[in-house]
GROMACS .gro file of C-alpha atoms in nm:
model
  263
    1UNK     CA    1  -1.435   2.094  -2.232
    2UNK     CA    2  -1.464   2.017  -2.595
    3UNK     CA    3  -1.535   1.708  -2.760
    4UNK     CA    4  -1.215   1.758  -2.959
    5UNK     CA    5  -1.034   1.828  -2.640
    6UNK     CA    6  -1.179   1.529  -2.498
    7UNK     CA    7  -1.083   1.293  -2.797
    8UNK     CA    8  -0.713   1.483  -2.812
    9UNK     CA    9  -0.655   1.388  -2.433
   10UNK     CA   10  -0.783   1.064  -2.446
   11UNK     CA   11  -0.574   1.003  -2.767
   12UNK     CA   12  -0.249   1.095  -2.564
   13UNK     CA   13  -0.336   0.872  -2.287
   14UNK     CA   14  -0.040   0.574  -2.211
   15UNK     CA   15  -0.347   0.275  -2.164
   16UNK     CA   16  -0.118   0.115  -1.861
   17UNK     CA   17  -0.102   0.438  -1.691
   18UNK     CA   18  -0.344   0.572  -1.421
   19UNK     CA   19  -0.248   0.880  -1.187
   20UNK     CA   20  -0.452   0.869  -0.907
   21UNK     CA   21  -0.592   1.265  -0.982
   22UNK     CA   22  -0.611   1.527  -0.685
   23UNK     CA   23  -0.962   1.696  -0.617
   24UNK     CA   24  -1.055   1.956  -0.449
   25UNK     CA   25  -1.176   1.982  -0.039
   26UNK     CA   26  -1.318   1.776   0.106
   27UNK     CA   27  -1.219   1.469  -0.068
   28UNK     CA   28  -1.508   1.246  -0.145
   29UNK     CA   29  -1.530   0.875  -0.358
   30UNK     CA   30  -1.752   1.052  -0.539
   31UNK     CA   31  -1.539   1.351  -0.679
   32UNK     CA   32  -1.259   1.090  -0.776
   33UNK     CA   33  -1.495   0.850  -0.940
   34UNK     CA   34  -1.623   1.168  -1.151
   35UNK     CA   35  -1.190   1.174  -1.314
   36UNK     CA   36  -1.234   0.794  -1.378
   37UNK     CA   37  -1.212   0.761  -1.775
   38UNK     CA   38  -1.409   0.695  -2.002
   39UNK     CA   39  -1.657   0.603  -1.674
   40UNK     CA   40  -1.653   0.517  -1.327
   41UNK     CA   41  -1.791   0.108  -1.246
   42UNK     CA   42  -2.157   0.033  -1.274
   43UNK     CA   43  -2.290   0.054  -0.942
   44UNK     CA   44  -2.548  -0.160  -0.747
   45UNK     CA   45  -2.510  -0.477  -1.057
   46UNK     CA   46  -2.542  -0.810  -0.961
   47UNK     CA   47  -2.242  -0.898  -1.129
   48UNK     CA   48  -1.899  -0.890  -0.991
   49UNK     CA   49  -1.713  -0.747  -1.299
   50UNK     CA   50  -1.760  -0.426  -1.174
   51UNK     CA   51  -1.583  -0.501  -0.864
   52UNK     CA   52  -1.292  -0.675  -1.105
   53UNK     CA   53  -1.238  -0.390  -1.298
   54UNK     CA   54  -1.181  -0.163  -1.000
   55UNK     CA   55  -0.936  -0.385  -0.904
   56UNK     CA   56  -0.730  -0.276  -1.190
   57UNK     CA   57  -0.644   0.059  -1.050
   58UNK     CA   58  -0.457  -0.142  -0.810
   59UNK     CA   59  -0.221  -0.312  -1.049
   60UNK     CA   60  -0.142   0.014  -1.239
   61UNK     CA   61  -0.123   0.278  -0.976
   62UNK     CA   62   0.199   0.298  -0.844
   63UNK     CA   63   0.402   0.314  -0.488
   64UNK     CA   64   0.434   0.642  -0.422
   65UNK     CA   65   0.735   0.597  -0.163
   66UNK     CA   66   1.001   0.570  -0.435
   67UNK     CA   67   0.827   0.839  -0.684
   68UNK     CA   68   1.044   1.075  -0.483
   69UNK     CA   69   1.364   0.913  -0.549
   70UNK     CA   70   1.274   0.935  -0.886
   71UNK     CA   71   1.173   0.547  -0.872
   72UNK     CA   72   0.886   0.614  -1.181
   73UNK     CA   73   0.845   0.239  -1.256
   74UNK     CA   74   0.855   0.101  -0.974
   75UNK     CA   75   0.597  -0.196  -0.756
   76UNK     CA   76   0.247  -0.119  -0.817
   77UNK     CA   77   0.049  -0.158  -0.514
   78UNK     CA   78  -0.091  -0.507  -0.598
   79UNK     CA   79   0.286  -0.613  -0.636
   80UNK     CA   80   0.284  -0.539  -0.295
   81UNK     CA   81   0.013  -0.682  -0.189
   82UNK     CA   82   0.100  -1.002  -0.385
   83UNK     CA   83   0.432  -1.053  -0.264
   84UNK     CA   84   0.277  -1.007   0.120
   85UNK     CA   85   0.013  -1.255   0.043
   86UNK     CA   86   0.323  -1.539  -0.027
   87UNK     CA   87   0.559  -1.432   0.234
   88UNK     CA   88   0.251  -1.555   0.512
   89UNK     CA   89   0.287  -1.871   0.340
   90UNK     CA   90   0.650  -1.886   0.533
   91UNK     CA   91   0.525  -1.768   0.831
   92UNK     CA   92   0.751  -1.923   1.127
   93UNK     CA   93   0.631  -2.240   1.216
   94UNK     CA   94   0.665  -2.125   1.643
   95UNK     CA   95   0.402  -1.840   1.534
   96UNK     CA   96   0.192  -2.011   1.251
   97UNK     CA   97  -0.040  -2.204   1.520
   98UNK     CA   98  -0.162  -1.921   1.682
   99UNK     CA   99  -0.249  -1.771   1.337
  100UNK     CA  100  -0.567  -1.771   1.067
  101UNK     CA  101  -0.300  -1.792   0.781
  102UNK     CA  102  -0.602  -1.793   0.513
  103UNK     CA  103  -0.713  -1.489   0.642
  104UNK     CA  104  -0.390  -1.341   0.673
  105UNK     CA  105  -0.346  -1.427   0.319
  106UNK     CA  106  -0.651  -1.223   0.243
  107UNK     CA  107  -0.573  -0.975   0.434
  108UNK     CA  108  -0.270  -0.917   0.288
  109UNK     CA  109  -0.447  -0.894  -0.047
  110UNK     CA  110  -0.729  -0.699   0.122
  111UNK     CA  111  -0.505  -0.428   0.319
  112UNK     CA  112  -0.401  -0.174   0.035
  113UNK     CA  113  -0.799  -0.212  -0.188
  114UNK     CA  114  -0.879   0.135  -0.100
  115UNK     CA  115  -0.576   0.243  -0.282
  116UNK     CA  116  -0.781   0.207  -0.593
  117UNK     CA  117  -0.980   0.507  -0.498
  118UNK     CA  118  -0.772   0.737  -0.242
  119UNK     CA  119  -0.394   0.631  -0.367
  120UNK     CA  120  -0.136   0.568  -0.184
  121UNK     CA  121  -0.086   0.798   0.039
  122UNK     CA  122   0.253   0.822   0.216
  123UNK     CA  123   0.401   0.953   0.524
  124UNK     CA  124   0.519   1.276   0.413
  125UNK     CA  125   0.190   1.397   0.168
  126UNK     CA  126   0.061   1.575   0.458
  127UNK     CA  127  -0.269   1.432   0.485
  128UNK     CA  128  -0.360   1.365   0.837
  129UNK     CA  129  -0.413   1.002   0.959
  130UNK     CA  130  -0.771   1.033   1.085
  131UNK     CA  131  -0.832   1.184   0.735
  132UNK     CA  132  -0.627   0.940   0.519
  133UNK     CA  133  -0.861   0.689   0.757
  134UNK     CA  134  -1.157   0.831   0.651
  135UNK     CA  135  -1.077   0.869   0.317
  136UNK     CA  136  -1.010   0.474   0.292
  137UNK     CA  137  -1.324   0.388   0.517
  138UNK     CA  138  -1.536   0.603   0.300
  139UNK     CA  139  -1.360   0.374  -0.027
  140UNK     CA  140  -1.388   0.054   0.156
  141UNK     CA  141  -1.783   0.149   0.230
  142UNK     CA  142  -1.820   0.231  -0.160
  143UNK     CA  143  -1.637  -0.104  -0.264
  144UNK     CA  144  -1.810  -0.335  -0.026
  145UNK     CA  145  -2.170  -0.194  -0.045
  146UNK     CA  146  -2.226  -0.016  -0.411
  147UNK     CA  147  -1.992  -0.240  -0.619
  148UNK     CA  148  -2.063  -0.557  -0.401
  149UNK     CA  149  -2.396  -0.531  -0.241
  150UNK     CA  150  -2.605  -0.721  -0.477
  151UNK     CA  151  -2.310  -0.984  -0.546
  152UNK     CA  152  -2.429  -1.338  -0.454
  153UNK     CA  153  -2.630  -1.190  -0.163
  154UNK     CA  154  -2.353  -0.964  -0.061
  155UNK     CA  155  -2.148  -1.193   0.174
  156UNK     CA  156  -1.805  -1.129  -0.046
  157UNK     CA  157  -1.801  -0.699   0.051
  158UNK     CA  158  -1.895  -0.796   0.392
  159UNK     CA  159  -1.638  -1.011   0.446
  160UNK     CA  160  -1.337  -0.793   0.248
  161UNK     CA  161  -1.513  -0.492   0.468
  162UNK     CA  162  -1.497  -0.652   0.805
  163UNK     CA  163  -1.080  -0.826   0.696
  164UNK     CA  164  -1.006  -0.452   0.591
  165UNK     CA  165  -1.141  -0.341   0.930
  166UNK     CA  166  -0.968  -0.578   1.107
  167UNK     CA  167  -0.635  -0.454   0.956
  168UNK     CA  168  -0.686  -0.103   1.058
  169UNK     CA  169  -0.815  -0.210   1.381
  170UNK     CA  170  -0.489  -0.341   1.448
  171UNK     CA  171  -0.617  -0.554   1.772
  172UNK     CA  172  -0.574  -0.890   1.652
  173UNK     CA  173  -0.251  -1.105   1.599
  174UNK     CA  174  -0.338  -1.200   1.264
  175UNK     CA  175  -0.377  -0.834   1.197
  176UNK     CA  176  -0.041  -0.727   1.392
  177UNK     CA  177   0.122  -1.044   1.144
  178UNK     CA  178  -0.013  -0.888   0.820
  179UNK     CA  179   0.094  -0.562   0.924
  180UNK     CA  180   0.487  -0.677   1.005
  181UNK     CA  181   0.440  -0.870   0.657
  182UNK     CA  182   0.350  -0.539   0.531
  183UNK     CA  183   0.636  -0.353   0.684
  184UNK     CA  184   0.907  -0.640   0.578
  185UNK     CA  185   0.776  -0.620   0.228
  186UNK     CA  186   0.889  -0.264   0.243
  187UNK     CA  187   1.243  -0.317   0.331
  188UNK     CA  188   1.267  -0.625   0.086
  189UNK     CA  189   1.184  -0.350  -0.151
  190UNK     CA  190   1.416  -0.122  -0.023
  191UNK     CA  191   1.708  -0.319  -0.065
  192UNK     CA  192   1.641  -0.458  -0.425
  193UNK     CA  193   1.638  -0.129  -0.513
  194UNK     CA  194   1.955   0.002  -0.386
  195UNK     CA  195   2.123  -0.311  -0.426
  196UNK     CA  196   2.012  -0.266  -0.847
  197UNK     CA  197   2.156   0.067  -0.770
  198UNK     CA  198   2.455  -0.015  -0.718
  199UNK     CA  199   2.530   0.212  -0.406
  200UNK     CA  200   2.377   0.521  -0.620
  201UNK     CA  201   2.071   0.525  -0.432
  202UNK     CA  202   2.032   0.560  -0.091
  203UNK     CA  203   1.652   0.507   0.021
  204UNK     CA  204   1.756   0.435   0.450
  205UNK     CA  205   1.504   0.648   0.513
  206UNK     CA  206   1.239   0.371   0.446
  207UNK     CA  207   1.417   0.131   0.735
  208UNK     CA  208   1.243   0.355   0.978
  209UNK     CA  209   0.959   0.084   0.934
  210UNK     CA  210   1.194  -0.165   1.132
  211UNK     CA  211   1.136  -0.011   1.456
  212UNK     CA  212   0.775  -0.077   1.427
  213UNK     CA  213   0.810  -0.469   1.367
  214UNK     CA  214   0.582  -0.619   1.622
  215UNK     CA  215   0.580  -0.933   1.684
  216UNK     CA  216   0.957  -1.173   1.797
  217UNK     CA  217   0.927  -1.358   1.474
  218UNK     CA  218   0.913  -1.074   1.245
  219UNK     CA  219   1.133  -0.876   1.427
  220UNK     CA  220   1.421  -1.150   1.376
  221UNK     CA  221   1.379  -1.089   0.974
  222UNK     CA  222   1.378  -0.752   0.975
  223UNK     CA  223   1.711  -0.734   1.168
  224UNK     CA  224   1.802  -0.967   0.894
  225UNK     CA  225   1.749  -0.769   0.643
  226UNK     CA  226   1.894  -0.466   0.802
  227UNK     CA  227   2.215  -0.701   0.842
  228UNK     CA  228   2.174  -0.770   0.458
  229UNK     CA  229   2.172  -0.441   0.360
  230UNK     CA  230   2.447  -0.277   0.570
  231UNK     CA  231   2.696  -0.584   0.463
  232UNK     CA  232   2.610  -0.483   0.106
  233UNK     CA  233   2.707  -0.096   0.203
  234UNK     CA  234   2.999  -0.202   0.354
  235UNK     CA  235   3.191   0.098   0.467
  236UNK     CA  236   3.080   0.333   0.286
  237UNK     CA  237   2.830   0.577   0.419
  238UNK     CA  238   2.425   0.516   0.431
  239UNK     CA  239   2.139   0.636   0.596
  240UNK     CA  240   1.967   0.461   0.868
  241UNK     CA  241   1.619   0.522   0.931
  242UNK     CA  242   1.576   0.269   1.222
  243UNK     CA  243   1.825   0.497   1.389
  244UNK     CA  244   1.546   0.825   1.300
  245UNK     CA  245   1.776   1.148   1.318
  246UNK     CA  246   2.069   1.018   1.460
  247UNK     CA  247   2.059   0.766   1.166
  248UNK     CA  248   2.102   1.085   0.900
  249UNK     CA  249   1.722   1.100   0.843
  250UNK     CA  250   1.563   1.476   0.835
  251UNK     CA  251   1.372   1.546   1.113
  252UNK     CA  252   1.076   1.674   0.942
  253UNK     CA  253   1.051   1.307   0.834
  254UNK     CA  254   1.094   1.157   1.107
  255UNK     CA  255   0.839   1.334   1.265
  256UNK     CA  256   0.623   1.280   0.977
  257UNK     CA  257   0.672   0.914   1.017
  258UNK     CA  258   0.603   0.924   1.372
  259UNK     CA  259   0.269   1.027   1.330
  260UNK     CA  260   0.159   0.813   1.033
  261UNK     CA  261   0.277   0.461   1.222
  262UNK     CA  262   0.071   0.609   1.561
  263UNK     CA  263  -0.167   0.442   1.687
   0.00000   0.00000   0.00000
């Protein structure tokens, strides 16, 4: 590429947009850091503004969910992850004792990092979950050890490494709290939308998420919000995706779904 070419694409640039950019097989940090413009963080500093300005990609890469109901401006993924990170701060008072709440609250903020490097990839992108696992791993590894290994002795990456872990780990009950926050946050979303909608958009699919509530506590606000949403609907007709096919969803998504919220 020339450096006029260069100039004339970074010239047409939107500054507040960044696409997280497909490369080619296998996927590597490495290959993806390459796209990152005008560079990719210093690695190894002492500093942690490197780390901060990764961070970035998080509030200006998108959801992808929505993208495909044409949902263009929609949540970044650190509106997400903010929103999750208040929500534990009304976590049931029966279930709060049992819980770490400050580390669910970093966890929540902790879940989605490696979305700043692999995207956010979504149930139906095809991208096997031992892959999409090893992808984020790979990110979290890159994050925690080359942007944060020389940061105040390292302690920060190995404690967003081992909260990340956790998460995925899924063996915990703080973990199995963040991850119903997670899925709630979802379905908040889901209904704002439609409801802004007004009827014209029908995103039921997304209420699949419902079924895979874990815990009592969470489980009675996600019926909640299910009730919400089909009072808004009234009688006219909507998908529901915590009903899978029989709900109106297509079963190559449901199947698709099935396999990304395995174990």
């Amino acid at each position: 590429m020339s450096p006029d070419t260069r100039r004339d694409e970074r010239d047409s640039l939107e500054p507040g947009v960044v696409i997280t950019p497909k490369v080619s097989e296998p996927w590597t940090v490495e290959k993806v850091l390459a796209t990152i413009y005008p560079e990719a963080p210093t690695e190894g500093s002492s500093s942690p503004l490197p780390f901060f300005h990764i961070l970035e990609r998080l509030k200006t890469g998108k959801r992808e969910g929505w993208r495909r109901f044409s949902i263009n401006r929609g949540e970044s993924i650190s509106d997400h992850m903010y929103r999750m990170s208040l929500m534990t701060l009304l976590c049931p008072p029966s279930l709060a004792p049992k819980l770490d709440l400050n580390k669910c609250m970093k966890m929540c903020l902790i879940h989605d990092m490696a979305e700043s490097i692999v995207g956010d990839i979504t149930p139906v992108d095809g991208v096997p979950k031992p892959e999409k696992s090893r992808r984020e791993a790979e990110t979290m590894d890159y994050i925690s050890k080359n942007l944060l290994g020389k940061v105040y002795g390292g302690l920060a990456g190995q404690e967003i490494r081992a909260i990340w872990q956790e998460y995925e780990d899924s063996k915990t009950l703080d973990s199995l709290f963040v991850h119903d926050i997670d899925k709630m946050e979802l379905l908040l979303q889901m209904v704002e939308y439609e409801k802004r909608a007004d009827k014209c958009l029908d995103l039921g699919e997304f209420a699949y998420v419902a079924t895979k509530v874990a815990l009592p506590e969470t489980q009675e606000w996600a019926k909640e919000i299910l009730k919400e949403r089909d009072e808004f609907w009234g009688g006219k007709s909507h998908i529901h995706g915590e009903a899978g096919v029989n709900g109106g969803v297509k079963e190559a998504t449901t199947q698709d779904q099935n396999a990304y919220y395995s174990k």
